[in-house]
GROMACS .gro file of C-alpha atoms in nm:
model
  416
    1UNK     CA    1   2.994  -1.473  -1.127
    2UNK     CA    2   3.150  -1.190  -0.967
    3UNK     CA    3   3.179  -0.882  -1.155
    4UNK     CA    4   3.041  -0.500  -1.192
    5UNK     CA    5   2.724  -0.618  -1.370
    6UNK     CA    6   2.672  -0.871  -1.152
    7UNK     CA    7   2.644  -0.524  -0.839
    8UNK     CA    8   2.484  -0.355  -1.077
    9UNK     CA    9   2.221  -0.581  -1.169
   10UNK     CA   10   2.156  -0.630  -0.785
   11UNK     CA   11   2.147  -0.264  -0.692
   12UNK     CA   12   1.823  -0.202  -1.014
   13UNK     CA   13   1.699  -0.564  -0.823
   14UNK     CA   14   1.743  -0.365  -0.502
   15UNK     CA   15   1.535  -0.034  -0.636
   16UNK     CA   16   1.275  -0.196  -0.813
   17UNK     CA   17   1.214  -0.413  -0.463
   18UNK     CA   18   1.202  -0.070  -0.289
   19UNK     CA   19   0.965   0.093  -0.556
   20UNK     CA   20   0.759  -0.179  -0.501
   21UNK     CA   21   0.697  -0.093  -0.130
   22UNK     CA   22   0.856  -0.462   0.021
   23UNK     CA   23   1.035  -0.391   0.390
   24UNK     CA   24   1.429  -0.375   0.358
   25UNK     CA   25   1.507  -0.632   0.577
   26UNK     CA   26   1.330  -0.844   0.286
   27UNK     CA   27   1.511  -0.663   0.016
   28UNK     CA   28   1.849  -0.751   0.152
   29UNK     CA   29   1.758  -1.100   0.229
   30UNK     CA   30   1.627  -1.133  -0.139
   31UNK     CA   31   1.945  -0.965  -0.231
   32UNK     CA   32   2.171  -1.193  -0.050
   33UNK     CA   33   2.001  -1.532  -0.167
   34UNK     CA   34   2.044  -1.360  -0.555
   35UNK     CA   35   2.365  -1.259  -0.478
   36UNK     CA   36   2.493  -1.656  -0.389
   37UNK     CA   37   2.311  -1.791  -0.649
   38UNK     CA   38   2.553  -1.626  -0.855
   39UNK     CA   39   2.869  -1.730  -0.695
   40UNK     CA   40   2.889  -1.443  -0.442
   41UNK     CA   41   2.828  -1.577  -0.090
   42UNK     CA   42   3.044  -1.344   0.105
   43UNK     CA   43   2.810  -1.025  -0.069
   44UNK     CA   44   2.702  -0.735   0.147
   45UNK     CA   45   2.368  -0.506   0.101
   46UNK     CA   46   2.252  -0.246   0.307
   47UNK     CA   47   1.931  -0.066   0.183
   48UNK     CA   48   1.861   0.255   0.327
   49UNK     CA   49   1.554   0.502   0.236
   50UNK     CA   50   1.705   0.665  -0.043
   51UNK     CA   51   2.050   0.486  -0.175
   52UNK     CA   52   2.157   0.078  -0.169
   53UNK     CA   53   2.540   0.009  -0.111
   54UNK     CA   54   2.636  -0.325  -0.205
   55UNK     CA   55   3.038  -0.524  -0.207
   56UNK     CA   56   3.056  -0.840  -0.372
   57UNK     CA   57   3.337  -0.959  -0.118
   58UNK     CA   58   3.478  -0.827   0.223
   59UNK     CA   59   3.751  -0.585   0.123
   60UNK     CA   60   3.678  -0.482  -0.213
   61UNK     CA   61   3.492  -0.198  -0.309
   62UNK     CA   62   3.155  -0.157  -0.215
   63UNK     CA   63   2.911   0.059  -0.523
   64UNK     CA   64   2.659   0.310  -0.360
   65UNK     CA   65   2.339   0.385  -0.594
   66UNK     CA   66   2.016   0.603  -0.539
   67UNK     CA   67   1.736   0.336  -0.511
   68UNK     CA   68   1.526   0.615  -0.723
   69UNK     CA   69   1.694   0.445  -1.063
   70UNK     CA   70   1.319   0.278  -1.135
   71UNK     CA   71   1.161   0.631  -1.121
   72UNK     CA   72   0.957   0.611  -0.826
   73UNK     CA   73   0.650   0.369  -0.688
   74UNK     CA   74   0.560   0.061  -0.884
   75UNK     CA   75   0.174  -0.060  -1.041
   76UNK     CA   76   0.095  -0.398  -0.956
   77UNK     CA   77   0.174  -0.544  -1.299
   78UNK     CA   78   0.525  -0.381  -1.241
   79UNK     CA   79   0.517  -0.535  -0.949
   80UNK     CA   80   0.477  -0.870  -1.012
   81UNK     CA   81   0.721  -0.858  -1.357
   82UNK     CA   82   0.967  -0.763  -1.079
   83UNK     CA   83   0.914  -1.055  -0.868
   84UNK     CA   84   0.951  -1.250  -1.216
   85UNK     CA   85   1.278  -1.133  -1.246
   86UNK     CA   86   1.371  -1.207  -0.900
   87UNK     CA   87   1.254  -1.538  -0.915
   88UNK     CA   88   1.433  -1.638  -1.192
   89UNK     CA   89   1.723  -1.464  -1.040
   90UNK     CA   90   1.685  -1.690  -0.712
   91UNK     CA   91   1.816  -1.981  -0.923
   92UNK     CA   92   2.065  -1.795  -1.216
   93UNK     CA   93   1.808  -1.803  -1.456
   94UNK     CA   94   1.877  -1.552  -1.613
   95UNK     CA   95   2.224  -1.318  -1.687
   96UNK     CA   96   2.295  -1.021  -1.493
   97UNK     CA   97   2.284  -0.801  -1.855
   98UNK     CA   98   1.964  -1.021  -1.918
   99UNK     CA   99   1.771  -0.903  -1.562
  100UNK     CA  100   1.910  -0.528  -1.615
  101UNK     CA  101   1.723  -0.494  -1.936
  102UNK     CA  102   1.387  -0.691  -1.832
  103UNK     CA  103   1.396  -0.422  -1.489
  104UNK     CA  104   1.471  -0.144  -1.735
  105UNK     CA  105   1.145  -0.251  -1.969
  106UNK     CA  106   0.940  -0.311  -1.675
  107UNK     CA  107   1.024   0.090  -1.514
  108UNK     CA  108   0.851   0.178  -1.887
  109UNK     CA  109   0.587  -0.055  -1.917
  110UNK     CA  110   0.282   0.127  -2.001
  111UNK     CA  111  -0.072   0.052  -1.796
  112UNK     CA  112  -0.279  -0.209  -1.876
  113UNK     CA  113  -0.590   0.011  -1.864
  114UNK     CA  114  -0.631   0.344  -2.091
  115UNK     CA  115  -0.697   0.691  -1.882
  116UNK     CA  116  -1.052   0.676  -1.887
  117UNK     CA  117  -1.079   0.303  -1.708
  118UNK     CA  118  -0.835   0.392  -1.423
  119UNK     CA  119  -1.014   0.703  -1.384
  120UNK     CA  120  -1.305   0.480  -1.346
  121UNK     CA  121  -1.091   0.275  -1.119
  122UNK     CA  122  -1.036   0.614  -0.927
  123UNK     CA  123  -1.400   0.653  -0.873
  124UNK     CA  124  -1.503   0.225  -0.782
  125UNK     CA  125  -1.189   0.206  -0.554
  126UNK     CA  126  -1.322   0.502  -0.367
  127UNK     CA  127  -1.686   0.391  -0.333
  128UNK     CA  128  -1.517   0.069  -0.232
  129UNK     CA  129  -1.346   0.258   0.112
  130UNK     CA  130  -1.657   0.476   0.151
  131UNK     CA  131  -1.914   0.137   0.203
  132UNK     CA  132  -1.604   0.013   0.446
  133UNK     CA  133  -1.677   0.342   0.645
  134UNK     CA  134  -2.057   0.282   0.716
  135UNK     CA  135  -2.166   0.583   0.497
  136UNK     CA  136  -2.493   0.705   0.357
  137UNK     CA  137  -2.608   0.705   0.032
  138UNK     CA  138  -2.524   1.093  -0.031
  139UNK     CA  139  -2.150   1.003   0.114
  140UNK     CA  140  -2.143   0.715  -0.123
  141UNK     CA  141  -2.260   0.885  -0.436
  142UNK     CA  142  -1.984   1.209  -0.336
  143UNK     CA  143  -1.731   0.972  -0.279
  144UNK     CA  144  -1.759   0.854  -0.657
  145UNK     CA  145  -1.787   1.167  -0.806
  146UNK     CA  146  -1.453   1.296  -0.663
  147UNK     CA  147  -1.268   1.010  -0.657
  148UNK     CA  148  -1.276   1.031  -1.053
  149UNK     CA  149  -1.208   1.386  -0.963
  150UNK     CA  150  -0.903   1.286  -0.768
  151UNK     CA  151  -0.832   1.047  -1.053
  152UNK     CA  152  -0.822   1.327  -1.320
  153UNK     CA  153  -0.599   1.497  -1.063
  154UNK     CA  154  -0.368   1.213  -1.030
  155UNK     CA  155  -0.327   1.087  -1.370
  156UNK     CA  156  -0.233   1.459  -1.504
  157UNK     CA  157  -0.029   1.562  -1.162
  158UNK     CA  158   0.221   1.204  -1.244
  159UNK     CA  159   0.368   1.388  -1.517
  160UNK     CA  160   0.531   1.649  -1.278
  161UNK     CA  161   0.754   1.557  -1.004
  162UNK     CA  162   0.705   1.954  -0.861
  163UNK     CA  163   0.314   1.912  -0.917
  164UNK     CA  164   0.325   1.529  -0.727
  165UNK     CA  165   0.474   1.691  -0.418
  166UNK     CA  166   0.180   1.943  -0.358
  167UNK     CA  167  -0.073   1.663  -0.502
  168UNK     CA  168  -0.202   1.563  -0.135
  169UNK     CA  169  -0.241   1.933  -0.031
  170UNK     CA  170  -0.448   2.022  -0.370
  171UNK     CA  171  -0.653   1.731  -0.378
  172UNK     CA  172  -0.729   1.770  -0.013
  173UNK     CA  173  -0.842   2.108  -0.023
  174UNK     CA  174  -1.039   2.067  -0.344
  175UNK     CA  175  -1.256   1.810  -0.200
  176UNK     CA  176  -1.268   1.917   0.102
  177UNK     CA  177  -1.434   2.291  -0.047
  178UNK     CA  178  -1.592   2.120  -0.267
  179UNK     CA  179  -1.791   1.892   0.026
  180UNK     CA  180  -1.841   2.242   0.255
  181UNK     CA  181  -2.015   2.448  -0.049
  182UNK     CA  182  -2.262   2.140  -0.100
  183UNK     CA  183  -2.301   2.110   0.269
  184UNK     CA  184  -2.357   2.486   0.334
  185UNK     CA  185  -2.610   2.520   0.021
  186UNK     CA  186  -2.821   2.229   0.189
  187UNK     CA  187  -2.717   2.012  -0.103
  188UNK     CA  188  -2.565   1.729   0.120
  189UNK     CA  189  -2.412   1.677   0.470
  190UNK     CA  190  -2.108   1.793   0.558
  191UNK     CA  191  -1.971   1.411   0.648
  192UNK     CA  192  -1.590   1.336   0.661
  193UNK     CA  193  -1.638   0.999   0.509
  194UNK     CA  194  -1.745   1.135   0.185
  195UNK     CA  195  -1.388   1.408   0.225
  196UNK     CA  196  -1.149   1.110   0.350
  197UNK     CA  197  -1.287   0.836   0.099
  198UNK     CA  198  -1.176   1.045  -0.208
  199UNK     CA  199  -0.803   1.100  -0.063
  200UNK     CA  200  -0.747   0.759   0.028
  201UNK     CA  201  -0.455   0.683  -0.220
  202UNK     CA  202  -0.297   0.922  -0.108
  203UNK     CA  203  -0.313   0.781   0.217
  204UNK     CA  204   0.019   0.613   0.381
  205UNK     CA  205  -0.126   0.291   0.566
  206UNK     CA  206   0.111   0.120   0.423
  207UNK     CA  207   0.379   0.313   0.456
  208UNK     CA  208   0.295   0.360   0.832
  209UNK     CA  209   0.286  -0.044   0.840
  210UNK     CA  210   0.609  -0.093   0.683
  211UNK     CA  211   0.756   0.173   0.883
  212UNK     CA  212   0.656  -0.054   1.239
  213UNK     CA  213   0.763  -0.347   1.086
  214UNK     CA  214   1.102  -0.194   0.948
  215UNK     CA  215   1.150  -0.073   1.314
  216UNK     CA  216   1.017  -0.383   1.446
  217UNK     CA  217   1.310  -0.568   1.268
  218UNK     CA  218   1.559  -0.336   1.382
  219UNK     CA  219   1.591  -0.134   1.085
  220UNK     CA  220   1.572   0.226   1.265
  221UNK     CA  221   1.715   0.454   0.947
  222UNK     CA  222   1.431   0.349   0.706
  223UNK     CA  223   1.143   0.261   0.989
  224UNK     CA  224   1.209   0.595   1.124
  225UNK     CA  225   1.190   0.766   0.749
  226UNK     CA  226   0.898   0.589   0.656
  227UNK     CA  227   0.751   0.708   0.973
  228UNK     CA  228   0.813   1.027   0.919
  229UNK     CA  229   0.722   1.047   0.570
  230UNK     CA  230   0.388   0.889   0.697
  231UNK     CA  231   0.278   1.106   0.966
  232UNK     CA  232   0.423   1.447   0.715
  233UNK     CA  233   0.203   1.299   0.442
  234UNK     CA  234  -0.156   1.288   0.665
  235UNK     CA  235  -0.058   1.623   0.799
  236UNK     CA  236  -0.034   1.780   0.459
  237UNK     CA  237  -0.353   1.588   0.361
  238UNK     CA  238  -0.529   1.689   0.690
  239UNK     CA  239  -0.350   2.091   0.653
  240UNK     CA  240  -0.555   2.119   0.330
  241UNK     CA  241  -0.898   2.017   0.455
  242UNK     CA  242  -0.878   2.246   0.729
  243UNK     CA  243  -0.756   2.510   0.515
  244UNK     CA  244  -1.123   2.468   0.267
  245UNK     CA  245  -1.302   2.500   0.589
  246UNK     CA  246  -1.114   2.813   0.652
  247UNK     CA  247  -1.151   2.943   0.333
  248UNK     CA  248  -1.528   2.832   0.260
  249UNK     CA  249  -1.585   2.987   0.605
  250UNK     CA  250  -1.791   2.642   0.744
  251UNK     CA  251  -2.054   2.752   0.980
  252UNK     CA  252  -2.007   2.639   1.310
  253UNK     CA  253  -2.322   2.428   1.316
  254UNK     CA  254  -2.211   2.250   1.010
  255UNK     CA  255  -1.859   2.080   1.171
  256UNK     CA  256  -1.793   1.796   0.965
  257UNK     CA  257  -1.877   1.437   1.155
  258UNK     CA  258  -1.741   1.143   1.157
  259UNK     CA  259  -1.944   0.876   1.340
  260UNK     CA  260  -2.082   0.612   1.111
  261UNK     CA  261  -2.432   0.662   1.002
  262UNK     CA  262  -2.458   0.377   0.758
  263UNK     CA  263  -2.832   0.435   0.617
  264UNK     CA  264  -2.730   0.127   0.354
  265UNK     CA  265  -2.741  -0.194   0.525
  266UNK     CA  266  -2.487  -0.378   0.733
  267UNK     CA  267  -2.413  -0.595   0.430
  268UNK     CA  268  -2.209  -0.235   0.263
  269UNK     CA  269  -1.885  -0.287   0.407
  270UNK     CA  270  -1.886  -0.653   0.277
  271UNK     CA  271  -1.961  -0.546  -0.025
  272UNK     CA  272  -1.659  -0.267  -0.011
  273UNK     CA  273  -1.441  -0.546   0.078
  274UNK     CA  274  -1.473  -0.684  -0.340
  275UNK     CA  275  -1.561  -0.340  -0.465
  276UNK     CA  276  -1.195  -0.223  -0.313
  277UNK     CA  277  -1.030  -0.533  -0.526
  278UNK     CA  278  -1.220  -0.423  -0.814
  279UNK     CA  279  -1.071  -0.070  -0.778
  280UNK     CA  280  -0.705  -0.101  -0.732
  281UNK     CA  281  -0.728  -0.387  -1.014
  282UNK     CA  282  -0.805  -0.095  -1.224
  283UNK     CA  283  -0.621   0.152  -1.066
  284UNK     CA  284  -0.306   0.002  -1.070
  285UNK     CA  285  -0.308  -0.207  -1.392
  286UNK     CA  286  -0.343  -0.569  -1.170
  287UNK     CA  287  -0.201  -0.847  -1.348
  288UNK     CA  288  -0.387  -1.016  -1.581
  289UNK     CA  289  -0.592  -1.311  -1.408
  290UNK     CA  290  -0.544  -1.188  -1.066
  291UNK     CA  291  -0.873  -1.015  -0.980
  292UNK     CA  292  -1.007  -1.296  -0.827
  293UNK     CA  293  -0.676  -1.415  -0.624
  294UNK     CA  294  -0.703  -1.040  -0.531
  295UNK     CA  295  -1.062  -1.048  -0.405
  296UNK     CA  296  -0.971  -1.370  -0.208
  297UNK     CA  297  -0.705  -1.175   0.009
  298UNK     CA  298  -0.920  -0.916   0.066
  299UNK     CA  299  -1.203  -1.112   0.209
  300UNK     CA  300  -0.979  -1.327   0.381
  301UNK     CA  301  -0.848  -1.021   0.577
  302UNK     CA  302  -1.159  -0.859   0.609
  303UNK     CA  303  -1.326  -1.148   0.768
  304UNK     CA  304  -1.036  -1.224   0.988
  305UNK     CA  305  -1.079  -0.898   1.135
  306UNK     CA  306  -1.418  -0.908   1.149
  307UNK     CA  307  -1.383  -1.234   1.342
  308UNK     CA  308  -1.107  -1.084   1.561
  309UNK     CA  309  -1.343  -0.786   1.630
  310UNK     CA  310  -1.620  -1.005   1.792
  311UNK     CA  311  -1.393  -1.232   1.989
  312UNK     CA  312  -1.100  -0.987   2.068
  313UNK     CA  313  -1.256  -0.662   2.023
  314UNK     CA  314  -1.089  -0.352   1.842
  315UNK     CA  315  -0.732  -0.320   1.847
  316UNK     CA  316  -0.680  -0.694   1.818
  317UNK     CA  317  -0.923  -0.735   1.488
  318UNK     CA  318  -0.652  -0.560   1.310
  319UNK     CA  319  -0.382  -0.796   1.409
  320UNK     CA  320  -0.630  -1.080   1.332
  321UNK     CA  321  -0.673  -0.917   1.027
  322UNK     CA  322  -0.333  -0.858   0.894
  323UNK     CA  323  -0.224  -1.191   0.997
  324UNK     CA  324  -0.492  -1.406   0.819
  325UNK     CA  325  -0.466  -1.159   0.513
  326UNK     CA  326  -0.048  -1.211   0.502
  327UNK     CA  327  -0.048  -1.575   0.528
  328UNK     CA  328  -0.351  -1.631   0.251
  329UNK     CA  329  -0.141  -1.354   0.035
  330UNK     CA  330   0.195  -1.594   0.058
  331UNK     CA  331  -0.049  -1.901  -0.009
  332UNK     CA  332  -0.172  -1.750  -0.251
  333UNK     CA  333   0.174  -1.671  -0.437
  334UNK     CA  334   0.208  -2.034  -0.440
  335UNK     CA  335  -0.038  -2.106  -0.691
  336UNK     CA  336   0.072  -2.085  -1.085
  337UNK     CA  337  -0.195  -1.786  -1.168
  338UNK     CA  338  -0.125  -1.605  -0.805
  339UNK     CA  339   0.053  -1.282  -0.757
  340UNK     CA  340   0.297  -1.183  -0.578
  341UNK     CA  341   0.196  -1.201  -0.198
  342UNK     CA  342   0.325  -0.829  -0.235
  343UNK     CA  343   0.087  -0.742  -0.476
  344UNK     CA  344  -0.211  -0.933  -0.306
  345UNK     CA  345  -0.186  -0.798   0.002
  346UNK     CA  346  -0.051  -0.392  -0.034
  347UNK     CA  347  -0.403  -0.303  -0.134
  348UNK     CA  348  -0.515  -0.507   0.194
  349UNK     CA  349  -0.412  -0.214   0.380
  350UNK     CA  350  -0.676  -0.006   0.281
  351UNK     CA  351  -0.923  -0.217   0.443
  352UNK     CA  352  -0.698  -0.294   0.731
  353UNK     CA  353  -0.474   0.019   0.860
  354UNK     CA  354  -0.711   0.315   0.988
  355UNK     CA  355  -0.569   0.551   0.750
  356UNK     CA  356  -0.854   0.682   0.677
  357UNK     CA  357  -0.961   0.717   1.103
  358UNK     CA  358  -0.589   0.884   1.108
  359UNK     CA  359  -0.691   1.121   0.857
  360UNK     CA  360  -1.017   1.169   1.021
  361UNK     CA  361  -0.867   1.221   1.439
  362UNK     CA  362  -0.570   1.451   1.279
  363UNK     CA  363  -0.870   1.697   1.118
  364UNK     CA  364  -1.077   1.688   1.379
  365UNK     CA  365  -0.766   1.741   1.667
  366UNK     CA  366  -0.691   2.047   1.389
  367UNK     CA  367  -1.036   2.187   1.412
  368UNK     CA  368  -1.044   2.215   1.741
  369UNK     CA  369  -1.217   1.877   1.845
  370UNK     CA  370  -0.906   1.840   2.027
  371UNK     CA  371  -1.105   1.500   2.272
  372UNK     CA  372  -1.255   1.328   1.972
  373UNK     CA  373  -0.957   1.408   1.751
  374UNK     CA  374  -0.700   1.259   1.999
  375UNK     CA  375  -0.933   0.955   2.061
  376UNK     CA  376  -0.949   0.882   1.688
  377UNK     CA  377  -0.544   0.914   1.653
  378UNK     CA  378  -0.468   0.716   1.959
  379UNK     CA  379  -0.693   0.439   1.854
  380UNK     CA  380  -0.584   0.486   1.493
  381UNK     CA  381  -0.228   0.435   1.631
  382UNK     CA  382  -0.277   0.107   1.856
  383UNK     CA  383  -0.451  -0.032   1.551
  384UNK     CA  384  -0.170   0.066   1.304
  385UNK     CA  385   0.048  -0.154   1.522
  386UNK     CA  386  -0.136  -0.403   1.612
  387UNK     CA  387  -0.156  -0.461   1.170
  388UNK     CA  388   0.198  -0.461   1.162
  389UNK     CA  389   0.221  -0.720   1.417
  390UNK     CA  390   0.012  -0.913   1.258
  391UNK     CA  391   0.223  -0.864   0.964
  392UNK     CA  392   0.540  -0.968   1.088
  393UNK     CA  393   0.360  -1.297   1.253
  394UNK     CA  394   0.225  -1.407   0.930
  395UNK     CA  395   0.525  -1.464   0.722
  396UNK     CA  396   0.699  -1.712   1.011
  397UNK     CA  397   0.374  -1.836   1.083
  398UNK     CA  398   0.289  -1.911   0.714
  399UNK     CA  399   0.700  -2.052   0.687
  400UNK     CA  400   0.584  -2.302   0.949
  401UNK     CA  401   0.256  -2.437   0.753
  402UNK     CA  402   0.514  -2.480   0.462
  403UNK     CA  403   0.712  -2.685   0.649
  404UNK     CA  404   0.426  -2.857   0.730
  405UNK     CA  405   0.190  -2.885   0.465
  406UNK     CA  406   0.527  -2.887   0.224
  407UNK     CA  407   0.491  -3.249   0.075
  408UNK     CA  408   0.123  -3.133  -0.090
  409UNK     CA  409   0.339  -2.956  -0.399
  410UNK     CA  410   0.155  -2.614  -0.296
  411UNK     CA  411   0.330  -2.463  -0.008
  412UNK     CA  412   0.689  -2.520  -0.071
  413UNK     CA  413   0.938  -2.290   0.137
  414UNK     CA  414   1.200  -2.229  -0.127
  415UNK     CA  415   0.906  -2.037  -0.331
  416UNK     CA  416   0.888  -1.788   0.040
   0.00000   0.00000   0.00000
C-alpha cells in the first residue's frame, strides 16, 4: 500500500516514537520494518531532532514533518499504547487511517491518576532518589515535602509552553532558597541531596544516555542535540541553585555538602530502588498491571550495578548496571502483561545515570569548589558512558539469548 496516508501515518508513527524518548536509529528501523509490511520496501526515513522526512520509493517525493505533531514528551501509558500501535503495524494490522486516529487519541489521553495522586507521586518518586543518595532523615523528610512542591509546580507549569521553558530555573531556585533559609535558621542542614532529589525529573539522564548512544551509532545531528540540550538543561538547573545561594546570602560556613551521610541504614538505597518504581508509576500514569514488571527492572539494574560495583568497581557498575537492566526490560516485553522494554527501563535511568552527581559537581564547580566540583563531573561523565555502553550491549546481547532460548515461546526475536 503505497500512498500519502500510508507517509503520513509513518511520519505521526515516527513522532510519537520520538516523544517517547526511543534512539533514532531505532525509530527508523521500526519505521522501515512498518513501512515493508505495507508493501513499501524501497521506503526511506531519516529522523532528525526536530522534523522526520520520509519517500515511499527512490525518486518520488519525499514529505518533511515536525516530529512535535504528538505535542511533546509521552507518559508511560502513552507510551506503551504507542508501541500497541506499532506492533500491530509490524504485521498490517491495522489501516494507515486506522493507526492515525489511535496515535491521535493516544496524544489526548488523559492520566490515569487525578492531580492530587501524581502530586503524591511527585513527592514518593523523590524520597525514592533521596534513599538512593545515602541521605539522612532531615534530607529524606525535605526531599518529600518539595518534591510535591515541585509536583504542584509541574502539573500547573504543563499548561504553558513559555512557563515549561523557565520550569528548571524556577523550580531550582525555589528549592534551593527554600533549603538555605531552613539551613541558615538552624532548622536543617544545608545538604545537596535534599536540593538535587526534588529536581530530579527535571533531570536529563536519559537524555544524556540517548545522546551517547545516538552518537555511538553514528547518528551525530541528534546525539549531538541531545547532548547539548542535556548539558544546557543541568546548567539552567545548576544556574538557579547558585543564584538562591546568592540571593539568600548562604554563609560561608554553611556551603552545601554533598558526601553521603546516610544516618538510615545501608538497607535505604534498596529500599529507593522499589520506592522509585512506585513513584514514576504514579507520576507518569504506568500502565495498568505493570508496577510489578516495573519494580523487577529496577532491581534487576540496581543489583547488577551493585554487583558490578564490588567486582569492577565504579565506572564499570554502571555499565553492569545498564546492561542487566536493558536485557531484563526486553525480557520483560516478552511477557503478555509486560511493558514496553521502553517504558520499563526509561525510569531505570534515575537509578543508573549520575544525574543527580552531574547536578551536584556542576553546583559545586559554580560555587567555587572548582576540585570537588570537577571530580564529581568527570566521574559523573565516565559513568554516563559507561550506562550507555551498557545500553547499546544489551539489546544485541539480549537478540542473541533470543536466538537461543527462542524455541521456549518467551523470547522470540520477531517481538525485538
Amino acid at each position: 500500500m503505497k500512498s500519502v496516508e500510508l507517509q503520513e501515518f509513518l511520519q505521526y508513527l515516527g513522532s510519537a516514537l520520538t516523544s517517547a524518548g526511543e534512539a533514532v536509529n531505532q525509530i527508523e528501523e521500526r519505521l522501515l520494518r512498518v513501512a515493508r509490511a505495507y508493501g513499501a520496501p524501497q521506503a526511506r526515513v531519516s529522523v532528525l531532532p526536530t522534523y522526520l522526512v520520509v519517500a515511499l520509493d527512490p525518486g518520488e517525493p519525499a514529505t518533511m514533518e515536525p516530529t512535535r505533531l504528538l505535542n511533546g514528551g509521552l507518559r508511560l501509558d502513552q507510551t506503551a499504547a504507542v508501541y500497541d500501535v506499532l506492533k500491530a503495524a509490524e504485521r498490517a494490522g491495522i489501516t494507515p487511517a486506522e493507526g492515525i486516529g489511535r496515535l491521535r487519541a493516544i496524544a489526548v489521553m488523559p492520566a490515569r491518576f487525578p492531580l492530587p495522586v501524581q502530586i503524591l507521586g511527585f513527592a514518593v518518586l523523590t524520597a525514592g532518589i533521596c534513599l538512593i543518595l545515602q541521605p539522612t532523615w532531615s534530607d529524606l523528610l525535605l526531599a518529600g515535602i518539595f518534591g510535591a512542591l515541585v509536583g504542584v509546580f509541574k502539573t500547573v507549569g504543563a499548561r504553558w509552553a513559555s512557563v515549561q521553558m523557565i520550569m528548571p530555573v524556577t523550580a531550582s531556585f525555589a528549592v534551593a532558597a527554600s533549603t538555605f533559609l531552613l539551613a541558615d535558621s538552624g532548622w536543617a542542614d544545608a545538604d545537596l541531596r535534599a536540593m538535587v532529589a526534588p529536581l530530579a525529573t527535571f533531570l536529563p539522564g536519559a537524555m544524556l544516555t540517548m545522546a551517547v548512544v545516538e552518537l555511538s551509532a553514528a547518528e551525530m545531528v541528534t546525539g549531538a542535540s541531545r547532548l547539548v540540550a542535556g548539558i544546557l538543561q543541568l546548567m539552567l538547573l545548576a544556574f538557579g541553585i547558585i543564584g538562591a545561594a546568592q540571593v539568600v546570602d548562604l554563609p560561608r560556613y554553611a556551603v552545601p555538602v554533598s558526601a553521603p551521610e546516610n544516618s538510615i541504614g545501608g538497607w535505604a538505597p534498596w529500599l529507593g530502588a522499589g520506592v522509585v518504581g512506585l513513584g514514576c508509576y504514579l507520576v507518569y500514569s504506568g500502565p495498568p498491571r505493570t508496577l510489578g514488571w516495573l519494580c523487577l527492572v529496577l532491581y534487576a539494574g540496581w543489583t547488577g550495578q551493585y554487583l558490578g560495583g564490588i567486582l569492577l568497581g565504579g565506572y564499570l557498575s554502571g555499565f553492569v548496571g545498564a546492561l542487566v537492566l536493558t536485557v531484563v526490560a526486553y525480557i520483560v516485553e516478552r511477557f503478555p502483561s509486560g511493558p514496553p522494554a521502553l517504558v520499563s527501563f526509561l525510569p531505570g535511568f534515575w537509578l543508573l545515570v549520575p544525574g543527580a552527581l552531574s547536578l551536584i559537581g556542576l553546583t559545586e564547580y559554580l560555587a567555587r569548589s572548582s576540585d570537588i566540583g570537577s571530580q564529581d563531573l568527570l566521574g559523573a561523565a565516565g559513568s554516563m558512558v559507561a550506562v550507555a555502553l551498557g545500553v547499546l550491549c544489551g539489546h544485541p546481547i539480549f537478540r542473541a539469548l533470543a536466538r537461543t532460548f527462542g524455541r521456549t515461546g518467551i523470547l522470540r526475536t520477531e517481538r525485538t
